[in-house]
PDB file of C-alpha atoms and ligand atoms in Angstrom:
ATOM      1  CA  UNK A1033       6.652  23.310  23.812  1.00  0.00           C
ATOM      2  CA  UNK A1034       3.318  22.180  22.282  1.00  0.00           C
ATOM      3  CA  UNK A1035       1.836  18.767  23.130  1.00  0.00           C
ATOM      4  CA  UNK A1036       2.473  17.800  19.530  1.00  0.00           C
ATOM      5  CA  UNK A1037       6.200  18.580  19.797  1.00  0.00           C
ATOM      6  CA  UNK A1038       6.435  16.569  23.026  1.00  0.00           C
ATOM      7  CA  UNK A1039       4.648  13.678  21.292  1.00  0.00           C
ATOM      8  CA  UNK A1040       7.000  13.903  18.301  1.00  0.00           C
ATOM      9  CA  UNK A1041       9.971  13.435  20.623  1.00  0.00           C
ATOM     10  CA  UNK A1042       8.485  10.624  22.698  1.00  0.00           C
ATOM     11  CA  UNK A1043      10.076   7.183  22.199  1.00  0.00           C
ATOM     12  CA  UNK A1044       7.927   4.925  20.010  1.00  0.00           C
ATOM     13  CA  UNK A1045       6.956   1.673  21.737  1.00  0.00           C
ATOM     14  CA  UNK A1046       4.861  -1.297  20.677  1.00  0.00           C
ATOM     15  CA  UNK A1047       1.950  -0.087  22.822  1.00  0.00           C
ATOM     16  CA  UNK A1048       2.208   3.384  21.329  1.00  0.00           C
ATOM     17  CA  UNK A1049       1.732   1.877  17.846  1.00  0.00           C
ATOM     18  CA  UNK A1050      -1.481   0.213  19.036  1.00  0.00           C
ATOM     19  CA  UNK A1051      -2.634   3.591  20.468  1.00  0.00           C
ATOM     20  CA  UNK A1052      -1.838   5.208  17.096  1.00  0.00           C
ATOM     21  CA  UNK A1053      -4.109   2.728  15.345  1.00  0.00           C
ATOM     22  CA  UNK A1054      -6.902   3.439  17.853  1.00  0.00           C
ATOM     23  CA  UNK A1055      -6.545   7.170  17.170  1.00  0.00           C
ATOM     24  CA  UNK A1056      -6.485   6.616  13.401  1.00  0.00           C
ATOM     25  CA  UNK A1057      -2.932   7.987  13.124  1.00  0.00           C
ATOM     26  CA  UNK A1058      -1.016   6.307  10.297  1.00  0.00           C
ATOM     27  CA  UNK A1059       2.311   4.620  11.070  1.00  0.00           C
ATOM     28  CA  UNK A1060       5.376   5.372   8.905  1.00  0.00           C
ATOM     29  CA  UNK A1061       7.943   2.564   8.823  1.00  0.00           C
ATOM     30  CA  UNK A1062      11.085   2.341   6.713  1.00  0.00           C
ATOM     31  CA  UNK A1063      14.037  -0.022   6.500  1.00  0.00           C
ATOM     32  CA  UNK A1064      17.602   0.887   7.468  1.00  0.00           C
ATOM     33  CA  UNK A1065      20.698  -1.214   7.926  1.00  0.00           C
ATOM     34  CA  UNK A1066      23.438   1.146   9.124  1.00  0.00           C
ATOM     35  CA  UNK A1067      24.181   3.874  11.662  1.00  0.00           C
ATOM     36  CA  UNK A1068      24.233   6.873   9.297  1.00  0.00           C
ATOM     37  CA  UNK A1069      20.925   6.116   7.592  1.00  0.00           C
ATOM     38  CA  UNK A1070      19.302   5.183  10.918  1.00  0.00           C
ATOM     39  CA  UNK A1071      20.340   8.568  12.346  1.00  0.00           C
ATOM     40  CA  UNK A1072      18.878  10.359   9.305  1.00  0.00           C
ATOM     41  CA  UNK A1073      15.535   8.538   9.164  1.00  0.00           C
ATOM     42  CA  UNK A1074      15.134   8.735  12.949  1.00  0.00           C
ATOM     43  CA  UNK A1075      15.872  12.470  12.848  1.00  0.00           C
ATOM     44  CA  UNK A1076      13.224  12.887  10.130  1.00  0.00           C
ATOM     45  CA  UNK A1077      10.645  11.457  12.555  1.00  0.00           C
ATOM     46  CA  UNK A1078      10.041   7.926  11.273  1.00  0.00           C
ATOM     47  CA  UNK A1079       7.944   5.811  13.690  1.00  0.00           C
ATOM     48  CA  UNK A1080       9.476   2.376  13.088  1.00  0.00           C
ATOM     49  CA  UNK A1081      12.816   1.313  11.594  1.00  0.00           C
ATOM     50  CA  UNK A1082      12.829  -2.200  10.215  1.00  0.00           C
ATOM     51  CA  UNK A1083      16.217  -3.855   9.941  1.00  0.00           C
ATOM     52  CA  UNK A1084      14.853  -6.004   7.146  1.00  0.00           C
ATOM     53  CA  UNK A1085      16.436  -9.133   5.790  1.00  0.00           C
ATOM     54  CA  UNK A1086      16.221  -7.153   2.526  1.00  0.00           C
ATOM     55  CA  UNK A1087      19.737  -6.249   3.747  1.00  0.00           C
ATOM     56  CA  UNK A1088      20.641  -9.498   1.983  1.00  0.00           C
ATOM     57  CA  UNK A1089      19.732  -7.825  -1.350  1.00  0.00           C
ATOM     58  CA  UNK A1090      20.482  -4.143  -0.845  1.00  0.00           C
ATOM     59  CA  UNK A1091      23.519  -4.312   1.461  1.00  0.00           C
ATOM     60  CA  UNK A1092      25.164  -7.600   0.467  1.00  0.00           C
ATOM     61  CA  UNK A1093      24.026  -7.962  -3.171  1.00  0.00           C
ATOM     62  CA  UNK A1094      22.457 -11.421  -2.873  1.00  0.00           C
ATOM     63  CA  UNK A1095      19.620 -12.305  -5.282  1.00  0.00           C
ATOM     64  CA  UNK A1096      17.275 -13.338  -2.426  1.00  0.00           C
ATOM     65  CA  UNK A1097      16.864 -12.835   1.325  1.00  0.00           C
ATOM     66  CA  UNK A1098      17.787 -16.459   2.044  1.00  0.00           C
ATOM     67  CA  UNK A1099      21.588 -16.273   2.443  1.00  0.00           C
ATOM     68  CA  UNK A1100      21.775 -13.567   5.137  1.00  0.00           C
ATOM     69  CA  UNK A1101      22.839 -15.026   8.483  1.00  0.00           C
ATOM     70  CA  UNK A1102      21.781 -14.338  12.057  1.00  0.00           C
ATOM     71  CA  UNK A1103      25.227 -12.839  12.772  1.00  0.00           C
ATOM     72  CA  UNK A1104      24.873 -10.473   9.796  1.00  0.00           C
ATOM     73  CA  UNK A1105      21.356  -9.398  10.865  1.00  0.00           C
ATOM     74  CA  UNK A1106      22.604  -8.742  14.407  1.00  0.00           C
ATOM     75  CA  UNK A1107      25.482  -6.657  12.995  1.00  0.00           C
ATOM     76  CA  UNK A1108      23.108  -4.497  10.911  1.00  0.00           C
ATOM     77  CA  UNK A1109      20.612  -4.159  13.764  1.00  0.00           C
ATOM     78  CA  UNK A1110      23.369  -3.047  16.172  1.00  0.00           C
ATOM     79  CA  UNK A1111      24.463  -0.348  13.664  1.00  0.00           C
ATOM     80  CA  UNK A1112      20.841   0.860  13.505  1.00  0.00           C
ATOM     81  CA  UNK A1113      20.211   0.894  17.269  1.00  0.00           C
ATOM     82  CA  UNK A1114      23.406   2.949  17.674  1.00  0.00           C
ATOM     83  CA  UNK A1115      21.736   5.652  15.523  1.00  0.00           C
ATOM     84  CA  UNK A1116      18.020   5.453  16.356  1.00  0.00           C
ATOM     85  CA  UNK A1117      16.833   7.465  19.345  1.00  0.00           C
ATOM     86  CA  UNK A1118      13.056   7.765  18.954  1.00  0.00           C
ATOM     87  CA  UNK A1119      11.925   5.126  16.463  1.00  0.00           C
ATOM     88  CA  UNK A1120      11.013   1.589  17.471  1.00  0.00           C
ATOM     89  CA  UNK A1121      13.668  -0.733  15.991  1.00  0.00           C
ATOM     90  CA  UNK A1122      12.409  -4.084  14.698  1.00  0.00           C
ATOM     91  CA  UNK A1123      14.833  -6.721  13.398  1.00  0.00           C
ATOM     92  CA  UNK A1124      13.911  -9.435  10.901  1.00  0.00           C
ATOM     93  CA  UNK A1125      14.631 -12.997  11.980  1.00  0.00           C
ATOM     94  CA  UNK A1126      16.555 -14.412   8.995  1.00  0.00           C
ATOM     95  CA  UNK A1127      15.672 -17.550   7.082  1.00  0.00           C
ATOM     96  CA  UNK A1128      16.737 -20.663   8.999  1.00  0.00           C
ATOM     97  CA  UNK A1129      16.869 -18.990  12.410  1.00  0.00           C
ATOM     98  CA  UNK A1130      13.318 -19.840  13.542  1.00  0.00           C
ATOM     99  CA  UNK A1131      11.653 -22.394  11.249  1.00  0.00           C
ATOM    100  CA  UNK A1132      13.447 -25.491  12.625  1.00  0.00           C
ATOM    101  CA  UNK A1133      11.951 -25.657  16.094  1.00  0.00           C
ATOM    102  CA  UNK A1134      10.715 -23.281  18.771  1.00  0.00           C
ATOM    103  CA  UNK A1135      13.769 -23.723  21.025  1.00  0.00           C
ATOM    104  CA  UNK A1136      16.108 -22.668  18.238  1.00  0.00           C
ATOM    105  CA  UNK A1137      13.728 -19.812  17.380  1.00  0.00           C
ATOM    106  CA  UNK A1138      13.841 -18.532  20.961  1.00  0.00           C
ATOM    107  CA  UNK A1139      17.623 -18.670  21.169  1.00  0.00           C
ATOM    108  CA  UNK A1140      17.875 -16.767  17.833  1.00  0.00           C
ATOM    109  CA  UNK A1141      15.445 -14.098  19.074  1.00  0.00           C
ATOM    110  CA  UNK A1142      17.310 -13.784  22.398  1.00  0.00           C
ATOM    111  CA  UNK A1143      20.584 -13.256  20.493  1.00  0.00           C
ATOM    112  CA  UNK A1144      18.949 -10.511  18.386  1.00  0.00           C
ATOM    113  CA  UNK A1145      17.630  -8.695  21.466  1.00  0.00           C
ATOM    114  CA  UNK A1146      20.765  -9.081  23.620  1.00  0.00           C
ATOM    115  CA  UNK A1147      23.427  -8.414  20.994  1.00  0.00           C
ATOM    116  CA  UNK A1148      21.751  -5.752  18.815  1.00  0.00           C
ATOM    117  CA  UNK A1149      19.511  -3.813  21.195  1.00  0.00           C
ATOM    118  CA  UNK A1150      16.548  -4.139  18.779  1.00  0.00           C
ATOM    119  CA  UNK A1151      13.197  -3.830  20.525  1.00  0.00           C
ATOM    120  CA  UNK A1152      11.198  -6.435  18.578  1.00  0.00           C
ATOM    121  CA  UNK A1153      11.588  -9.136  15.951  1.00  0.00           C
ATOM    122  CA  UNK A1154       9.668  -9.813  12.731  1.00  0.00           C
ATOM    123  CA  UNK A1155       8.910 -13.296  11.442  1.00  0.00           C
ATOM    124  CA  UNK A1156       7.363 -14.515   8.191  1.00  0.00           C
ATOM    125  CA  UNK A1157       4.431 -16.943   8.350  1.00  0.00           C
ATOM    126  CA  UNK A1158       1.303 -17.924  10.291  1.00  0.00           C
ATOM    127  CA  UNK A1159       0.069 -21.270  11.625  1.00  0.00           C
ATOM    128  CA  UNK A1160       3.222 -23.095  10.450  1.00  0.00           C
ATOM    129  CA  UNK A1161       5.460 -21.085  12.829  1.00  0.00           C
ATOM    130  CA  UNK A1162       2.936 -20.806  15.664  1.00  0.00           C
ATOM    131  CA  UNK A1163       5.060 -22.626  18.272  1.00  0.00           C
ATOM    132  CA  UNK A1164       8.104 -20.477  17.580  1.00  0.00           C
ATOM    133  CA  UNK A1165       6.058 -17.277  17.896  1.00  0.00           C
ATOM    134  CA  UNK A1166       4.445 -18.480  21.140  1.00  0.00           C
ATOM    135  CA  UNK A1167       7.780 -19.350  22.714  1.00  0.00           C
ATOM    136  CA  UNK A1168       9.379 -16.043  21.735  1.00  0.00           C
ATOM    137  CA  UNK A1169       6.402 -14.080  23.055  1.00  0.00           C
ATOM    138  CA  UNK A1170       6.520 -16.023  26.326  1.00  0.00           C
ATOM    139  CA  UNK A1171      10.069 -14.742  26.818  1.00  0.00           C
ATOM    140  CA  UNK A1172       8.765 -11.159  26.616  1.00  0.00           C
ATOM    141  CA  UNK A1173      10.062 -10.454  23.123  1.00  0.00           C
ATOM    142  CA  UNK A1174       7.585  -8.487  20.975  1.00  0.00           C
ATOM    143  CA  UNK A1175       6.819 -10.075  17.604  1.00  0.00           C
ATOM    144  CA  UNK A1176       5.685  -8.409  14.374  1.00  0.00           C
ATOM    145  CA  UNK A1177       4.061 -10.861  11.941  1.00  0.00           C
ATOM    146  CA  UNK A1178       4.519 -10.880   8.172  1.00  0.00           C
ATOM    147  CA  UNK A1179       2.007 -12.430   5.744  1.00  0.00           C
ATOM    148  CA  UNK A1180       1.222 -12.238   2.023  1.00  0.00           C
ATOM    149  CA  UNK A1181       4.357 -12.223  -0.087  1.00  0.00           C
ATOM    150  CA  UNK A1182       6.943 -13.760   2.213  1.00  0.00           C
ATOM    151  CA  UNK A1183      10.293 -13.520   0.383  1.00  0.00           C
ATOM    152  CA  UNK A1184      11.919 -16.223   2.535  1.00  0.00           C
ATOM    153  CA  UNK A1185       9.537 -18.715   0.786  1.00  0.00           C
ATOM    154  CA  UNK A1186      10.486 -17.630  -2.745  1.00  0.00           C
ATOM    155  CA  UNK A1187      11.606 -21.142  -3.639  1.00  0.00           C
ATOM    156  CA  UNK A1188       8.205 -22.549  -2.665  1.00  0.00           C
ATOM    157  CA  UNK A1189       6.206 -19.969  -4.677  1.00  0.00           C
ATOM    158  CA  UNK A1190       8.718 -19.414  -7.486  1.00  0.00           C
ATOM    159  CA  UNK A1191       7.687 -15.780  -8.078  1.00  0.00           C
ATOM    160  CA  UNK A1192       7.390 -12.380  -6.377  1.00  0.00           C
ATOM    161  CA  UNK A1193       3.906 -11.865  -7.891  1.00  0.00           C
ATOM    162  CA  UNK A1194       0.906 -10.565  -5.887  1.00  0.00           C
ATOM    163  CA  UNK A1195      -0.224 -13.153  -3.292  1.00  0.00           C
ATOM    164  CA  UNK A1196      -3.645 -14.176  -1.927  1.00  0.00           C
ATOM    165  CA  UNK A1197      -5.579 -13.521  -5.129  1.00  0.00           C
ATOM    166  CA  UNK A1198      -7.420 -16.848  -4.859  1.00  0.00           C
ATOM    167  CA  UNK A1199     -10.233 -17.251  -2.331  1.00  0.00           C
ATOM    168  CA  UNK A1200      -8.439 -20.162  -0.685  1.00  0.00           C
ATOM    169  CA  UNK A1201      -5.216 -18.240  -0.149  1.00  0.00           C
ATOM    170  CA  UNK A1202      -7.111 -15.134   0.998  1.00  0.00           C
ATOM    171  CA  UNK A1203      -9.020 -17.211   3.585  1.00  0.00           C
ATOM    172  CA  UNK A1204      -5.782 -18.693   4.936  1.00  0.00           C
ATOM    173  CA  UNK A1205      -4.260 -15.222   5.163  1.00  0.00           C
ATOM    174  CA  UNK A1206      -7.273 -13.889   7.107  1.00  0.00           C
ATOM    175  CA  UNK A1207      -7.158 -16.886   9.483  1.00  0.00           C
ATOM    176  CA  UNK A1208      -3.381 -16.458   9.984  1.00  0.00           C
ATOM    177  CA  UNK A1209      -3.782 -12.716  10.648  1.00  0.00           C
ATOM    178  CA  UNK A1210      -6.334 -13.423  13.401  1.00  0.00           C
ATOM    179  CA  UNK A1211      -4.117 -16.164  14.813  1.00  0.00           C
ATOM    180  CA  UNK A1212      -1.101 -13.828  15.003  1.00  0.00           C
ATOM    181  CA  UNK A1213      -3.193 -11.254  16.881  1.00  0.00           C
ATOM    182  CA  UNK A1214      -4.542 -13.934  19.272  1.00  0.00           C
ATOM    183  CA  UNK A1215      -1.033 -15.212  19.967  1.00  0.00           C
ATOM    184  CA  UNK A1216      -0.016 -11.690  20.988  1.00  0.00           C
ATOM    185  CA  UNK A1217       1.864 -10.190  18.013  1.00  0.00           C
ATOM    186  CA  UNK A1218       1.879  -6.399  18.363  1.00  0.00           C
ATOM    187  CA  UNK A1219       1.543  -5.691  14.636  1.00  0.00           C
ATOM    188  CA  UNK A1220       1.500  -7.292  11.237  1.00  0.00           C
ATOM    189  CA  UNK A1221       3.126  -6.572   7.869  1.00  0.00           C
ATOM    190  CA  UNK A1222       1.080  -7.450   4.780  1.00  0.00           C
ATOM    191  CA  UNK A1223       3.186  -7.567   1.628  1.00  0.00           C
ATOM    192  CA  UNK A1224       1.924  -7.419  -1.956  1.00  0.00           C
ATOM    193  CA  UNK A1225      -1.696  -8.546  -1.616  1.00  0.00           C
ATOM    194  CA  UNK A1226      -4.916  -7.066  -3.080  1.00  0.00           C
ATOM    195  CA  UNK A1227      -5.842  -3.738  -1.456  1.00  0.00           C
ATOM    196  CA  UNK A1228      -9.409  -4.857  -0.594  1.00  0.00           C
ATOM    197  CA  UNK A1229      -8.127  -7.897   1.286  1.00  0.00           C
ATOM    198  CA  UNK A1230      -5.565  -5.809   3.207  1.00  0.00           C
ATOM    199  CA  UNK A1231      -8.262  -3.248   4.114  1.00  0.00           C
ATOM    200  CA  UNK A1232     -10.496  -6.040   5.406  1.00  0.00           C
ATOM    201  CA  UNK A1233      -7.716  -7.509   7.571  1.00  0.00           C
ATOM    202  CA  UNK A1234      -6.805  -4.076   8.978  1.00  0.00           C
ATOM    203  CA  UNK A1235     -10.447  -3.371   9.835  1.00  0.00           C
ATOM    204  CA  UNK A1236     -10.909  -6.747  11.565  1.00  0.00           C
ATOM    205  CA  UNK A1237      -7.720  -6.580  13.668  1.00  0.00           C
ATOM    206  CA  UNK A1238      -6.996  -4.390  16.679  1.00  0.00           C
ATOM    207  CA  UNK A1239      -3.242  -4.520  16.146  1.00  0.00           C
ATOM    208  CA  UNK A1240      -1.751  -2.213  13.487  1.00  0.00           C
ATOM    209  CA  UNK A1241      -1.370  -3.587   9.973  1.00  0.00           C
ATOM    210  CA  UNK A1242       1.528  -2.113   8.001  1.00  0.00           C
ATOM    211  CA  UNK A1243       1.396  -2.561   4.238  1.00  0.00           C
ATOM    212  CA  UNK A1244       3.883  -2.756   1.409  1.00  0.00           C
ATOM    213  CA  UNK A1245       2.124  -3.085  -1.928  1.00  0.00           C
ATOM    214  CA  UNK A1246      -1.112  -3.621   0.002  1.00  0.00           C
ATOM    215  CA  UNK A1247      -2.930  -0.341  -0.737  1.00  0.00           C
ATOM    216  CA  UNK A1248      -3.977   2.579   1.441  1.00  0.00           C
ATOM    217  CA  UNK A1249      -6.623   0.908   3.602  1.00  0.00           C
ATOM    218  CA  UNK A1250      -4.146  -0.314   6.224  1.00  0.00           C
ATOM    219  CA  UNK A1251      -2.745   1.393   9.343  1.00  0.00           C
ATOM    220  CA  UNK A1252       0.697   2.278   8.018  1.00  0.00           C
ATOM    221  CA  UNK A1253       3.206   1.800   5.230  1.00  0.00           C
ATOM    222  CA  UNK A1254       6.735   0.441   4.919  1.00  0.00           C
ATOM    223  CA  UNK A1255       9.222   0.843   2.066  1.00  0.00           C
ATOM    224  CA  UNK A1256      12.811  -0.259   1.577  1.00  0.00           C
ATOM    225  CA  UNK A1257      14.939   2.883   2.065  1.00  0.00           C
ATOM    226  CA  UNK A1258      17.240   2.374  -0.939  1.00  0.00           C
ATOM    227  CA  UNK A1259      14.202   1.809  -3.211  1.00  0.00           C
ATOM    228  CA  UNK A1260      12.287   4.926  -2.118  1.00  0.00           C
ATOM    229  CA  UNK A1261      15.439   7.059  -2.322  1.00  0.00           C
ATOM    230  CA  UNK A1262      16.001   5.970  -5.938  1.00  0.00           C
ATOM    231  CA  UNK A1263      19.300   4.209  -5.282  1.00  0.00           C
ATOM    232  CA  UNK A1264      18.210   1.014  -6.973  1.00  0.00           C
ATOM    233  CA  UNK A1265      16.718   1.837 -10.370  1.00  0.00           C
ATOM    234  CA  UNK A1266      16.595  -1.798 -11.491  1.00  0.00           C
ATOM    235  CA  UNK A1267      13.656  -2.394  -9.121  1.00  0.00           C
ATOM    236  CA  UNK A1268      10.397  -0.659 -10.130  1.00  0.00           C
ATOM    237  CA  UNK A1269       7.311  -2.477  -8.823  1.00  0.00           C
ATOM    238  CA  UNK A1270       3.960  -0.671  -9.200  1.00  0.00           C
ATOM    239  CA  UNK A1271       3.662  -0.034  -5.445  1.00  0.00           C
ATOM    240  CA  UNK A1272       6.986   1.808  -5.160  1.00  0.00           C
ATOM    241  CA  UNK A1273       6.930   5.627  -4.961  1.00  0.00           C
ATOM    242  CA  UNK A1274      10.377   7.200  -5.431  1.00  0.00           C
ATOM    243  CA  UNK A1275      10.959  10.241  -3.206  1.00  0.00           C
ATOM    244  CA  UNK A1276      14.435  11.071  -4.520  1.00  0.00           C
ATOM    245  CA  UNK A1277      16.788  10.188  -7.349  1.00  0.00           C
ATOM    246  CA  UNK A1278      19.907   9.497  -5.293  1.00  0.00           C
ATOM    247  CA  UNK A1279      21.530   7.285  -7.920  1.00  0.00           C
ATOM    248  CA  UNK A1280      21.737  10.338 -10.229  1.00  0.00           C
ATOM    249  CA  UNK A1281      22.854  12.604  -7.356  1.00  0.00           C
ATOM    250  CA  UNK A1282      25.571  10.161  -6.241  1.00  0.00           C
ATOM    251  CA  UNK A1283      26.755   9.447  -9.774  1.00  0.00           C
ATOM    252  CA  UNK A1284      26.962  13.207 -10.475  1.00  0.00           C
ATOM    253  CA  UNK A1285      28.837  13.967  -7.265  1.00  0.00           C
ATOM    254  CA  UNK A1286      31.345  11.118  -7.658  1.00  0.00           C
ATOM    255  CA  UNK A1287      31.931  11.931 -11.365  1.00  0.00           C
ATOM    256  CA  UNK A1288      32.543  15.565 -10.391  1.00  0.00           C
ATOM    257  CA  UNK A1289      35.016  14.485  -7.677  1.00  0.00           C
ATOM    258  CA  UNK A1290      36.880  12.226 -10.143  1.00  0.00           C
ATOM    259  CA  UNK A1291      37.138  15.127 -12.623  1.00  0.00           C
ATOM    260  CA  UNK A1292      38.447  17.457  -9.893  1.00  0.00           C
ATOM    261  CA  UNK A1293      41.076  14.942  -8.727  1.00  0.00           C
ATOM    262  CA  UNK A1294      42.230  14.150 -12.276  1.00  0.00           C
ATOM    263  CA  UNK A1295      42.479  17.854 -13.179  1.00  0.00           C
ATOM    264  CA  UNK A1296      44.259  18.680  -9.873  1.00  0.00           C
ATOM    265  CA  UNK A1297      41.419  21.108  -9.038  1.00  0.00           C
ATOM    266  CA  UNK A1298      40.926  19.263  -5.719  1.00  0.00           C
ATOM    267  CA  UNK A1299      42.279  20.003  -3.183  1.00  0.00           C
ATOM    268  CA  UNK A1300      42.736  23.762  -3.558  1.00  0.00           C
ATOM    269  CA  UNK A1301      44.731  26.086  -1.249  1.00  0.00           C
ATOM    270  CA  UNK A1302      41.872  26.357   1.269  1.00  0.00           C
ATOM    271  CA  UNK A1303      41.495  22.614   1.457  1.00  0.00           C
ATOM    272  CA  UNK A1304      44.984  21.838   2.723  1.00  0.00           C
ATOM    273  CA  UNK A1305      47.110  22.435   5.875  1.00  0.00           C
TER     274      UNK A1305
HETATM  275  O1  KIV B 391      13.042  -7.220   4.663  1.00  0.00           O
HETATM  276  C1  KIV B 391      12.284  -6.270   4.432  1.00  0.00           C
HETATM  277  O2  KIV B 391      12.698  -5.176   3.994  1.00  0.00           O
HETATM  278  C2  KIV B 391      10.857  -6.455   4.668  1.00  0.00           C
HETATM  279  C3  KIV B 391       9.919  -5.386   4.219  1.00  0.00           C
HETATM  280  C4  KIV B 391       9.800  -5.388   2.749  1.00  0.00           C
HETATM  281  C5  KIV B 391       8.605  -5.475   4.877  1.00  0.00           C
HETATM  282  O3  KIV B 391      10.467  -7.453   5.206  1.00  0.00           O
END
């Protein structure tokens, strides 16, 4: 077995992601919310599986990430940890589970870790959630930060447009990114911000910066699985690359099945007992 094969089978940990950044190896992260998809993306060799609160949109059909509950996130994360063997599994802390106070934040994070088996949590925000992050980290729970477009604050910003285009907002983002690293976050997601700003943050930080709509100058990329597989054609932001057209494949297969059932072609003699 070559060293590379051994490395490809080795469990991904938070410290391994930091090593990957040091070596200049890009990190591939993707979302998943269920056992079957987690098994498939893990088997393909993904480094990190994010059980994103985008489950609120793509699994439940809500218009925003706000309604998903802690119980629902734990359910999805448990399904994913049942399937993932090698990838690091990170679970989003849902809206309302950590913003109130740091004690509540810690008990939410403990529930995620104990009940789902996820290996880290992700939280949106910087200075304003500092105490919650500190308390969670003190309990030995790894935290991934998330800055830029933070969908849990959609009602404050009113739009999903590119963030941190103004100098003032860019400066706050840079200060928050440094703060998150100083507090002890093991990595940071930057969502939908100018590529030059994301590159600058990634070059200034030692922890890996994973981008979504943040250009190629960062240490890794994350996409929502259903979006990159072409299962959700109503969502076409500029940053999204589609790697498959599963909505057409699924529609074709199910239409074919319906035809076969209606015409009594299915099941045939070999498909019965
Ligand atoms: O919930 C999610 O899927 C996310 C990614 C878009 C980073 O937070």
